Coordinates of C-alpha atoms and ligand atoms in Angstrom, one line a residue:
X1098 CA 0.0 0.0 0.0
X1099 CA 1.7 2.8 -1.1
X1100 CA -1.4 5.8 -1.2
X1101 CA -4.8 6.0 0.0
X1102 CA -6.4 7.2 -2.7
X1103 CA -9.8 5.3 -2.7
X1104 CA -11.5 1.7 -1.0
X1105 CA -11.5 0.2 -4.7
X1106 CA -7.9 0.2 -3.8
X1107 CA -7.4 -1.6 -1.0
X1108 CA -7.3 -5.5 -0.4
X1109 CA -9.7 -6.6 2.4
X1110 CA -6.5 -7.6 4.2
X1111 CA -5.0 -4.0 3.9
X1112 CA -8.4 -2.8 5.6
X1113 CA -8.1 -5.2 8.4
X1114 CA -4.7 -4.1 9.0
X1115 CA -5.3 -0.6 9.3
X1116 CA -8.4 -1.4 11.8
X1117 CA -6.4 -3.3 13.8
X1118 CA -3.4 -1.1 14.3
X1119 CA -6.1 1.7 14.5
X1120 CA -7.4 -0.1 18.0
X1121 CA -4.0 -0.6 19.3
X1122 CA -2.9 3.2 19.1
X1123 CA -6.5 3.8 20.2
X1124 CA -5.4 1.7 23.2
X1125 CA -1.8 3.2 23.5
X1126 CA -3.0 6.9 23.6
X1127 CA -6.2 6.2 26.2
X1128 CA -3.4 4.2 28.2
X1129 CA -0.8 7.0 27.9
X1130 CA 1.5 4.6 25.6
X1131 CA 3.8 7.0 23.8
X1132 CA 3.9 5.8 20.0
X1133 CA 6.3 8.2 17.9
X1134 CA 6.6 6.2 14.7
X1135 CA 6.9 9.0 12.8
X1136 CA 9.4 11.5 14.5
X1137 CA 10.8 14.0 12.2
X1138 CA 8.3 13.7 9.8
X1139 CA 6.4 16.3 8.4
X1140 CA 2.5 15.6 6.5
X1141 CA 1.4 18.5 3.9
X1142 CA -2.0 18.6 4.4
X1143 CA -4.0 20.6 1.2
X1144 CA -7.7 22.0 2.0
X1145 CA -9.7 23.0 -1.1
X1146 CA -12.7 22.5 0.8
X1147 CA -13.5 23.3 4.4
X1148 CA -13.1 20.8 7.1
X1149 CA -13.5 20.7 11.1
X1150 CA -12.8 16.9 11.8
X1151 CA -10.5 15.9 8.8
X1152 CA -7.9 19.1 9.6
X1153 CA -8.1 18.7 13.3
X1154 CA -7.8 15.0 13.5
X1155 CA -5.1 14.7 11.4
X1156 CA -3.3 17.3 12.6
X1157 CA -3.3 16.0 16.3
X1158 CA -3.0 12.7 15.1
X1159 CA 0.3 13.7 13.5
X1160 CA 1.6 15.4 16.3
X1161 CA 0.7 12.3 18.7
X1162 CA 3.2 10.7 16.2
X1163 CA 5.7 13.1 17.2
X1164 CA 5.7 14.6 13.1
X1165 CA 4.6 17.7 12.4
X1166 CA 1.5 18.5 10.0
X1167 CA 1.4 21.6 7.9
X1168 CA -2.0 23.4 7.0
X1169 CA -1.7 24.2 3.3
X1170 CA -5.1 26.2 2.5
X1171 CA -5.1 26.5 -1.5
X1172 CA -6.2 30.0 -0.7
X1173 CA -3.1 30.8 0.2
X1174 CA -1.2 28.0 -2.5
X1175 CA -0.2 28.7 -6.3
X1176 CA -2.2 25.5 -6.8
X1177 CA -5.8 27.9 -6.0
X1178 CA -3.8 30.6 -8.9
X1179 CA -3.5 27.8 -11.5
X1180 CA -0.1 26.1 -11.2
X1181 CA -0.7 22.7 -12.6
X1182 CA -1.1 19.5 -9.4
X1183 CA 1.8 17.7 -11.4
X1184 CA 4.2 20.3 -10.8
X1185 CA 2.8 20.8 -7.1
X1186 CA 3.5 17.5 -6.8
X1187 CA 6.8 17.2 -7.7
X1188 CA 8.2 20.1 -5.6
X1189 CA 6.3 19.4 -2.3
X1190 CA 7.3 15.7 -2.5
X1191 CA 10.8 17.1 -2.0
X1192 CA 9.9 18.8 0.9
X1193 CA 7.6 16.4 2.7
X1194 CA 7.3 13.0 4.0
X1195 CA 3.4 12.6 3.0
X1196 CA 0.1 14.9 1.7
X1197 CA -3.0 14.6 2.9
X1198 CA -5.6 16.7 0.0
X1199 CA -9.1 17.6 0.3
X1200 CA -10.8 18.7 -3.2
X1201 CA -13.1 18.5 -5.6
X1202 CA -12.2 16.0 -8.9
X1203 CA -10.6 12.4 -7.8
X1204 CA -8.0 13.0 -10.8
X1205 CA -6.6 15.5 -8.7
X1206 CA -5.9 13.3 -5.9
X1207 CA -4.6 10.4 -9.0
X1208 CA -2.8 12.9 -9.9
X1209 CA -0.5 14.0 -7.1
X1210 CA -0.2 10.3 -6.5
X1211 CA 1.4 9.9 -9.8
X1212 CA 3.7 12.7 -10.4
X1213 CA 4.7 12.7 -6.7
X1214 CA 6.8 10.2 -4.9
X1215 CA 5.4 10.7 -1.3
X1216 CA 2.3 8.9 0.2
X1217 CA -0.8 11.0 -0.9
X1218 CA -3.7 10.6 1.8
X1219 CA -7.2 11.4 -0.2
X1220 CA -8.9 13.5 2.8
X1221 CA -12.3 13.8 0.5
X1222 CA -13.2 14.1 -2.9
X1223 CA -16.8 14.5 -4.9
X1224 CA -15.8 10.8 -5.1
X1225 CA -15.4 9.1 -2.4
X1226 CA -13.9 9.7 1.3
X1227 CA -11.6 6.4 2.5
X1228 CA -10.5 7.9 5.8
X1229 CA -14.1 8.3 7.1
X1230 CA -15.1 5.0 6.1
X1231 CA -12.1 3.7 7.5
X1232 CA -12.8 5.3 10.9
X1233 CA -17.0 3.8 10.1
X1234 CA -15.5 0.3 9.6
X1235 CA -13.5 0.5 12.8
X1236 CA -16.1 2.1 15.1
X1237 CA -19.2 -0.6 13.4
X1238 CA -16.8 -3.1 14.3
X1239 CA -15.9 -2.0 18.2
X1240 CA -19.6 -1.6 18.8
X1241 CA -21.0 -5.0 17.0
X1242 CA -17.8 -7.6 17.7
X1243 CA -17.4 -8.2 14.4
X1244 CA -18.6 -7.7 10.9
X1245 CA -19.8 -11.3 10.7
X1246 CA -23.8 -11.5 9.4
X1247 CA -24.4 -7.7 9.6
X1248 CA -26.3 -5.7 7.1
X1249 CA -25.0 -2.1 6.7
X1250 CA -27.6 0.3 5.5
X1251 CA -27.2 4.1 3.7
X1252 CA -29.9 5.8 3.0
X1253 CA -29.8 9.1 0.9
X1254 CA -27.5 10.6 -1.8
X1255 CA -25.3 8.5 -3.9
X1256 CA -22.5 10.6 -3.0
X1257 CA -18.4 10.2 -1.7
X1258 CA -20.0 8.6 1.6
X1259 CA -21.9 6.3 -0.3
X1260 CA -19.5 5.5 -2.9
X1261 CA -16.6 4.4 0.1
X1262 CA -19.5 3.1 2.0
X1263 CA -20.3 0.0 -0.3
X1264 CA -16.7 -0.6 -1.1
X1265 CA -15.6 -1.0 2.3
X1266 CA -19.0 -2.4 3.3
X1267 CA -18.6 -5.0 0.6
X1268 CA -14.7 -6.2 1.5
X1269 CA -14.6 -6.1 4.9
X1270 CA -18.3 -9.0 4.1
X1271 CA -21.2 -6.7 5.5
X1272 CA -24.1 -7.0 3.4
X1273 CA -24.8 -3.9 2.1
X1274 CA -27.8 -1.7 1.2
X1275 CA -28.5 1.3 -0.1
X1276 CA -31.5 4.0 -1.0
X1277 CA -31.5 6.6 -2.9
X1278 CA -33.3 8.5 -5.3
X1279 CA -33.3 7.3 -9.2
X1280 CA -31.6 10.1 -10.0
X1281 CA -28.9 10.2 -7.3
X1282 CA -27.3 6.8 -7.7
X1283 CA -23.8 5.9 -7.2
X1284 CA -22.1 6.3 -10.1
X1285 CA -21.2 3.3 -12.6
X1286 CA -17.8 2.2 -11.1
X1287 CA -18.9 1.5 -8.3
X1288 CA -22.0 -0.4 -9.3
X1289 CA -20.2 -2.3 -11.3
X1290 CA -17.9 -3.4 -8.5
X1291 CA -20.6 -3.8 -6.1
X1292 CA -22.5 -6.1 -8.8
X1293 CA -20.0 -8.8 -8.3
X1294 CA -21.5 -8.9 -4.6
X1295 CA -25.0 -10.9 -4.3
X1296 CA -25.3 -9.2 -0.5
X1297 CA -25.1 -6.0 -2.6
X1298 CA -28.8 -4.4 -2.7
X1299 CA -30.3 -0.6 -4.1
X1300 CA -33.6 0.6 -4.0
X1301 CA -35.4 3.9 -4.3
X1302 CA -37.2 2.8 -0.9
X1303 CA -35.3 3.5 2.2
X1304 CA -38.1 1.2 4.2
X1305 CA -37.2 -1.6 1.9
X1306 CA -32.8 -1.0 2.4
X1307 CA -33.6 -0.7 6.4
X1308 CA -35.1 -3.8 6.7
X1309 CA -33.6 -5.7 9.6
X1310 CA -30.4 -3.7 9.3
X1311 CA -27.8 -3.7 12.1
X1312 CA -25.7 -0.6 10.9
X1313 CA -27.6 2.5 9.5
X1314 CA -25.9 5.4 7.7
X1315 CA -26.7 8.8 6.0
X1316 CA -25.3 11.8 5.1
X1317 CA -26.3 15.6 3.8
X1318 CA -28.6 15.9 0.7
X1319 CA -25.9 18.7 -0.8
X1320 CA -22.5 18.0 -0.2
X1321 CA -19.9 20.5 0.0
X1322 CA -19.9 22.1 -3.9
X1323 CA -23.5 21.7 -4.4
X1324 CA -24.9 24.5 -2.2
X1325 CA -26.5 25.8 -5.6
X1326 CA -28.4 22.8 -6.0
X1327 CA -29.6 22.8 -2.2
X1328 CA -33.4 23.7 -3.1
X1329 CA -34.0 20.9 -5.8
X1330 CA -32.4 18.1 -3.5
X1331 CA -34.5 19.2 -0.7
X1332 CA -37.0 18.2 -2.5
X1333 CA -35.5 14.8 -4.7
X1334 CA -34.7 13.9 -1.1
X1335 CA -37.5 14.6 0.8
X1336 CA -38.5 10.8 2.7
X1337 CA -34.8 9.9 2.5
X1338 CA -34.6 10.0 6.4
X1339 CA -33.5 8.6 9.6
X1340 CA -36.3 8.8 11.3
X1341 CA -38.2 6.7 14.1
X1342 CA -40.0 4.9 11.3
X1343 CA -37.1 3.6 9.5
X1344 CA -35.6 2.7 13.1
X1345 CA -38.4 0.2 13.2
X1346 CA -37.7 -1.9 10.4
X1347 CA -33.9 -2.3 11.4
X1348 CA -32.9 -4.8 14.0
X1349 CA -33.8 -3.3 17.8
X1350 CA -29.9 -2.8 19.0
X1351 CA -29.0 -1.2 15.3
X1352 CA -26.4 1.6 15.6
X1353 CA -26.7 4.4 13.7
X1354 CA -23.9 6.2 12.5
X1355 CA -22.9 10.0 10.3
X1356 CA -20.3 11.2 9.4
X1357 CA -21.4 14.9 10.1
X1358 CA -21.8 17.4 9.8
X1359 CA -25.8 16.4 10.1
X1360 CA -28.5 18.3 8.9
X1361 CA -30.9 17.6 11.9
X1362 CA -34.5 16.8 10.7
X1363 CA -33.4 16.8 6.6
X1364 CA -31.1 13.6 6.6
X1365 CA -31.8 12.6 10.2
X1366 CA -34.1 13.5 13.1
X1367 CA -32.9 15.4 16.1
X1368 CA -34.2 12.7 18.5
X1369 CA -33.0 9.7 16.1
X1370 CA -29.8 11.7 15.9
X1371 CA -29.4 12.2 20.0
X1372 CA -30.3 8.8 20.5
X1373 CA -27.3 7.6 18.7
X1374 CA -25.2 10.2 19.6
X1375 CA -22.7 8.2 21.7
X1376 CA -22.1 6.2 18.2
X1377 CA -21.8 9.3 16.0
X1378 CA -19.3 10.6 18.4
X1379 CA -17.0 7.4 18.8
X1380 CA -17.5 7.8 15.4
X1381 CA -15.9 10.8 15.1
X1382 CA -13.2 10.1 17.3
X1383 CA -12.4 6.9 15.1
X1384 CA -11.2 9.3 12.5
X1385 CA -8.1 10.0 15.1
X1386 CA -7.1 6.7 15.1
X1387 CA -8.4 5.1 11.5
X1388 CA -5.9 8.4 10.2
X1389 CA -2.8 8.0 12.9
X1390 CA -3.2 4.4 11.2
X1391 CA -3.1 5.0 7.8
X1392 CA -0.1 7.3 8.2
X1393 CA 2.1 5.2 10.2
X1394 CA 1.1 2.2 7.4
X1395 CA 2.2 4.8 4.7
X1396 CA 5.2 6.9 6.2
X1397 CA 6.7 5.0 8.9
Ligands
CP26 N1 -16.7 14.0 8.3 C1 -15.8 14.9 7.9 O1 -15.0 14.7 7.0 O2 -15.8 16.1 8.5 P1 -15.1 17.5 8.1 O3 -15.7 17.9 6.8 O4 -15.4 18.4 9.3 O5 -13.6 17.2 7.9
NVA27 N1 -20.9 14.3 1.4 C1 -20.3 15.3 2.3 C2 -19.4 14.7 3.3 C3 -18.8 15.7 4.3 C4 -17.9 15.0 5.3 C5 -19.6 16.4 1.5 O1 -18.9 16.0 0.5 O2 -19.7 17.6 1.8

């Protein structure tokens, strides 16, 4: 494993791997375990996009590590005037040991990966987000045992969440379902991959996906970029929630789990929300470790 650029990318084995080690320096931080691995390091980390959890966890997380992270806004980079990603590349992979990037087009993140020769870290992208999912896999997996015989539902947009979602789903063996409006379906790659799976479902009925589901899973009806188009999915969306209704077709001890920020009573209701807040929070905290993970994997 040499990136993490997308879940389409990594083995099952390479997934396992980076939930286990994620536990263990869970373990070794809550237990006051020093774990340094990369001293004298130093991430990049490139925000097109905003970000509360992705920036702060990885820049802690890097500094648990004893490296040091360096918050690259591309306001202030000659990438947001134009200079080209492969020449970006190839000049900040002299001066740093990894780059973590949040944007808009994968091909940007491909890119970096292929003109560089550092460890690129895809921190979101229209297409998919591995390091939340990763931090999802590990926190499903803390709370249910294992991912033996349990059904993960999403339920909303076929968007980055979704897209990681079913990948990582699929591999780690969780039967996976998802609902989503006709028009808002994952796009073909991933069906494709997901096609090989026969635990694989989608529907346009979010009843239907939540049926007797042990995991359930949304996210915002406009992601970040799409605030123009924030009316007309309000309405494509409207029925595509997390609401007591849908809880009742999922199995009675189902977690639910976002990767927030939540839109309360859109995606989710307040009170469906607060009841699984102690989830959604671990959740969030996963992203510490899942990340602190993935960069001692890459740059150690
Ligand atoms: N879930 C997530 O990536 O959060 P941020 O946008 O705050 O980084
Ligand atoms: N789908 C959302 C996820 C935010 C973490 C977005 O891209 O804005």
């Amino acid at each position: 494993m040499k990136h993490l650029l997308k879940m389409l990318d990594l083995s099952t084995e390479e997934i396992i791997e980076i939930l286990n080690l994620a536990d263990q320096l869970k373990y070794e931080l809550k237990h006051g375990i020093p774990h340094p691995h990369l001293q004298g390091k130093t991430l990049g980390m490139i925000f097109q996009k905003a970000s509360t959890r992705t920036r702060v966890s990885f820049e802690t997380g890097m500094y648990q590590l004893g490296g040091y992270p360096l918050f690259l806004s591309s306001n202030d980079l000659q990438i947001g005037r134009g200079e080209p990603v492969q020449d970006t590349a190839r000049v900040l992979s002299r001066y740093l040991d990894g780059i973590m990037i949040r944007t808009f087009e994968q091909k940007e993140v491909e890119d970096l990966a292929n003109y560089g020769n550092i460890p690129i870290i895809n921190g979101l992208t229209d297409f998919c987000h591995p390091c939340q999912v990763l931090a999802d896999l590990m926190t499903i997996r803390e709370f249910k045992g294992s991912f033996d015989g349990l059904k993960m539902c999403f339920i909303g947009d076929g968007n980055n969440m979704a897209n990681s979602l079913i990948v990582g789903g699929l591999k780690v063996g969780m039967a996976v379902s998802i609902a989503c409006p006709n028009d808002y379906q994952p796009p073909k790659e991933i069906l494709d991959f997901a096609s090989k799976y026969d635990c694989f479902e989608m529907t346009d009925s979010p009843m239907q996906a939540a049926k007797d589901a042990d995991v359930l899973l949304t996210d915002v009806w406009a992601s970040m970029g799409q605030e123009g188009e924030a009316e007309k999915r309000r309405k494509a969306f409207a029925g595509y929630q997390i609401n007591d209704e849908l809880m009742a077709q999922a199995k009675d001890d189902a977690i639910v789990l976002h990767c927030l920020p939540a839109h309360r009573e859109e995606e989710i209701t307040e009170k469906v929300f607060e009841a699984h807040a102690n989830e959604i929070f671990e959740e969030a905290e996963n992203r510490l470790h899942a990340q602190k993970a993935v960069m001692v994997k890459l740059m150690a």
